Short mmCIF file of C-alpha atoms in Angstrom, two decimals:
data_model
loop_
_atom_site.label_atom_id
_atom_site.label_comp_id
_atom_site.label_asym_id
_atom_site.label_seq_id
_atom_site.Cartn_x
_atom_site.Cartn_y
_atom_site.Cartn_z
CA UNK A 1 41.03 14.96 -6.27
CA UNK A 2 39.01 18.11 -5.92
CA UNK A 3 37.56 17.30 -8.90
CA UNK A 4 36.47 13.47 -7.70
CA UNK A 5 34.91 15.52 -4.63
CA UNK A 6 32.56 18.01 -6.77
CA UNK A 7 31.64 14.97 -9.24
CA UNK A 8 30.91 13.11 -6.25
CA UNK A 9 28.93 16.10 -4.62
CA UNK A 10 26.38 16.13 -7.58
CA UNK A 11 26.28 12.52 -8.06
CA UNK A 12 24.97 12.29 -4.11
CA UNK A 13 22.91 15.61 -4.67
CA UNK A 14 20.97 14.17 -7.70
CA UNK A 15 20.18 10.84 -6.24
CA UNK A 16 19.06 12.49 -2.80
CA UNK A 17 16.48 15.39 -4.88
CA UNK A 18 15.43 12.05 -6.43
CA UNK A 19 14.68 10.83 -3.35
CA UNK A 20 12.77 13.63 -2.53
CA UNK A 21 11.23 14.16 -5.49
CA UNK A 22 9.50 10.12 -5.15
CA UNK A 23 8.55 10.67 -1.87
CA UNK A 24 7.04 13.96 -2.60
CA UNK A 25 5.18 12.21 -5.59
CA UNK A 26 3.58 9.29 -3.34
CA UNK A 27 2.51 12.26 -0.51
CA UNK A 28 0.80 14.09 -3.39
CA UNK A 29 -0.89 10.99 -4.47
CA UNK A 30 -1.41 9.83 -1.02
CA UNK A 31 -3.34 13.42 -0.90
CA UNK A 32 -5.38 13.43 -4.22
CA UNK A 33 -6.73 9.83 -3.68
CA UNK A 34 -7.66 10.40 0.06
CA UNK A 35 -8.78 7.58 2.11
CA UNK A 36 -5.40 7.24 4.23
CA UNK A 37 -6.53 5.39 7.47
CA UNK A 38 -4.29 5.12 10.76
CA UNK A 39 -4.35 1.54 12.69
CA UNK A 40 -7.20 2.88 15.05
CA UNK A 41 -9.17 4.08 12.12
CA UNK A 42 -8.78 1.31 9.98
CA UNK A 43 -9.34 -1.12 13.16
CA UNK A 44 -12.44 0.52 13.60
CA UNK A 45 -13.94 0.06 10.42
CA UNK A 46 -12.55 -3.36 9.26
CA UNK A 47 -15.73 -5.28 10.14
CA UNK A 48 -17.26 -4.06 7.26
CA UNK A 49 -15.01 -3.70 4.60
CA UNK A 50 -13.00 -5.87 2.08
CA UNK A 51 -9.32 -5.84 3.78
CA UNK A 52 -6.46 -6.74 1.00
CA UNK A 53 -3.62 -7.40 0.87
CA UNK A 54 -1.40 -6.77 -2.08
CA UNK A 55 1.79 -8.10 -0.91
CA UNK A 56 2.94 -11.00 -2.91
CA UNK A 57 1.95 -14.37 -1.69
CA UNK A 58 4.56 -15.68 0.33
CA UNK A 59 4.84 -12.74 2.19
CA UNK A 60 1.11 -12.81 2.91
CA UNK A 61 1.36 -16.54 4.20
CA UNK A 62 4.31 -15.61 6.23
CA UNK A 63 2.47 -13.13 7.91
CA UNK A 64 -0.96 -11.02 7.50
CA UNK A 65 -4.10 -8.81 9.52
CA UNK A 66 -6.45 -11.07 10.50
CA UNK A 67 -9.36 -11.71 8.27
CA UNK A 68 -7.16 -10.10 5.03
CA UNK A 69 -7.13 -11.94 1.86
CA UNK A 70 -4.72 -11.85 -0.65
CA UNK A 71 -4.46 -10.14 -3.98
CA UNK A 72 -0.64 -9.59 -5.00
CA UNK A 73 -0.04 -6.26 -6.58
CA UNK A 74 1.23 -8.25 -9.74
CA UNK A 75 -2.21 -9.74 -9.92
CA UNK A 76 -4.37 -6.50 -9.16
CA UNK A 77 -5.36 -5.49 -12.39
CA UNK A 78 -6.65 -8.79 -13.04
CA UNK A 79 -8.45 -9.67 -9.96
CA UNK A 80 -9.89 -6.68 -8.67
CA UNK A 81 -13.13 -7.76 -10.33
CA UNK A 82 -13.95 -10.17 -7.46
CA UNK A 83 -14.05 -7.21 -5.36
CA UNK A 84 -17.56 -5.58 -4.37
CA UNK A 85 -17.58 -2.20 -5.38
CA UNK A 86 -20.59 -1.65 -2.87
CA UNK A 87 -18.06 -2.24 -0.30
CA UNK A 88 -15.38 -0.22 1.32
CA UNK A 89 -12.10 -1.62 0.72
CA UNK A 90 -9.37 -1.45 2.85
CA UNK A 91 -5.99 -1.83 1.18
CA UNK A 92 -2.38 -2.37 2.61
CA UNK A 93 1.02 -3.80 2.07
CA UNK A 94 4.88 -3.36 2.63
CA UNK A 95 4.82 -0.35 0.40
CA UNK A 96 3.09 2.72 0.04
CA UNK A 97 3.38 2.99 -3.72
CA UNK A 98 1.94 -0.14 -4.71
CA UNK A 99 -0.79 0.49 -2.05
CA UNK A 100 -1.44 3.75 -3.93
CA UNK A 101 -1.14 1.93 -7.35
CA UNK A 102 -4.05 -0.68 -6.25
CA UNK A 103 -6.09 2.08 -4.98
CA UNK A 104 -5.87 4.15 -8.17
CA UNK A 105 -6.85 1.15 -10.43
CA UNK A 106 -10.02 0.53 -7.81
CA UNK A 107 -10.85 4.46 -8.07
CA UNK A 108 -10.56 4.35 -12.09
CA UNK A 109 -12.83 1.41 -12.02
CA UNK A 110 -15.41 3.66 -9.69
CA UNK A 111 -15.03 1.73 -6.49
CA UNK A 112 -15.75 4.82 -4.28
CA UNK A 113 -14.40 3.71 -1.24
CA UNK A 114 -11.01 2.80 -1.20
CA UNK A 115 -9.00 3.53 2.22
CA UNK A 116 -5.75 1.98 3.11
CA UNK A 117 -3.09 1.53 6.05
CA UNK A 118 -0.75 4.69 6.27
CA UNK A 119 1.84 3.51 7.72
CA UNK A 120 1.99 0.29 6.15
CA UNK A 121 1.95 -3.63 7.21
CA UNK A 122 5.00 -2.95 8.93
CA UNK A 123 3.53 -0.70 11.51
CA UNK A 124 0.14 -2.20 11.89
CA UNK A 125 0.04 -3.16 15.63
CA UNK A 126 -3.62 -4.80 15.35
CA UNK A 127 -4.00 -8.76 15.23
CA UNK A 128 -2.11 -10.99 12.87
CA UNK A 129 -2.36 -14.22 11.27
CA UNK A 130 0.99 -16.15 11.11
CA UNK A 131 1.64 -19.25 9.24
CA UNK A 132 1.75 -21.98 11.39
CA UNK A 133 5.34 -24.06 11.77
#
């Protein structure tokens, strides 16, 4: 049994560090690409920038910021061409990581201002578009 309990012990201490070790990743990212926005900031500057989002579809017609349109992470690399690079872009979705993912493949194709929601969709306390019933 005491053997089960030290197994287990390492087993729950590996998976936790990996925890850690993602979220650490995605702060450091987060960091290096810059552009994080809060709701006021990103409220404030929305009039004049691209807002996407890169949830998938049904979530976006479910639910979105008002005046976002959609282009699903799976799509990105495709159709971040009809994006104007002379633009700010403001990007945001469920989850930081494929937020951070879009924004890298905008900043590798030299869009040079990329900013997106910190705290994700989930927090965003601006207006939203719901699908009507």
């Amino acid at each position: 049994m005491t053997n089960f309990l030290i197994v287990l012990d390492v087993i729950l201490g590996v998976i936790l560090l990996g925890f850690l070790g993602f979220w650490a990743y995605n702060r450091i990212q987060a960091k290096r690409l810059g552009g994080e926005l809060t709701n006021e900031e990103f409220k404030a500057g929305m009039r004049k920038a691209q807002i996407i989002d890169v949830r998938e579809a049904n979530e976006f017609k479910h639910e979105h910021i008002d005046g976002a349109r959609n282009i699903p992470y799976t799509m990105f690399k495709y159709q971040y061409t009809e994006l104007r690079p002379d633009l700010p872009v403001y990007l945001y979705s469920g989850s930081l990581t494929m937020t951070l993912r879009c924004a890298r493949i905008l900043r590798k194709h030299n869009f040079a201002k990329v900013f997106y929601l910190k705290d994700g969709f989930s927090q965003w306390d601006g207006r939203k578009k719901a699908a009507k019933n």
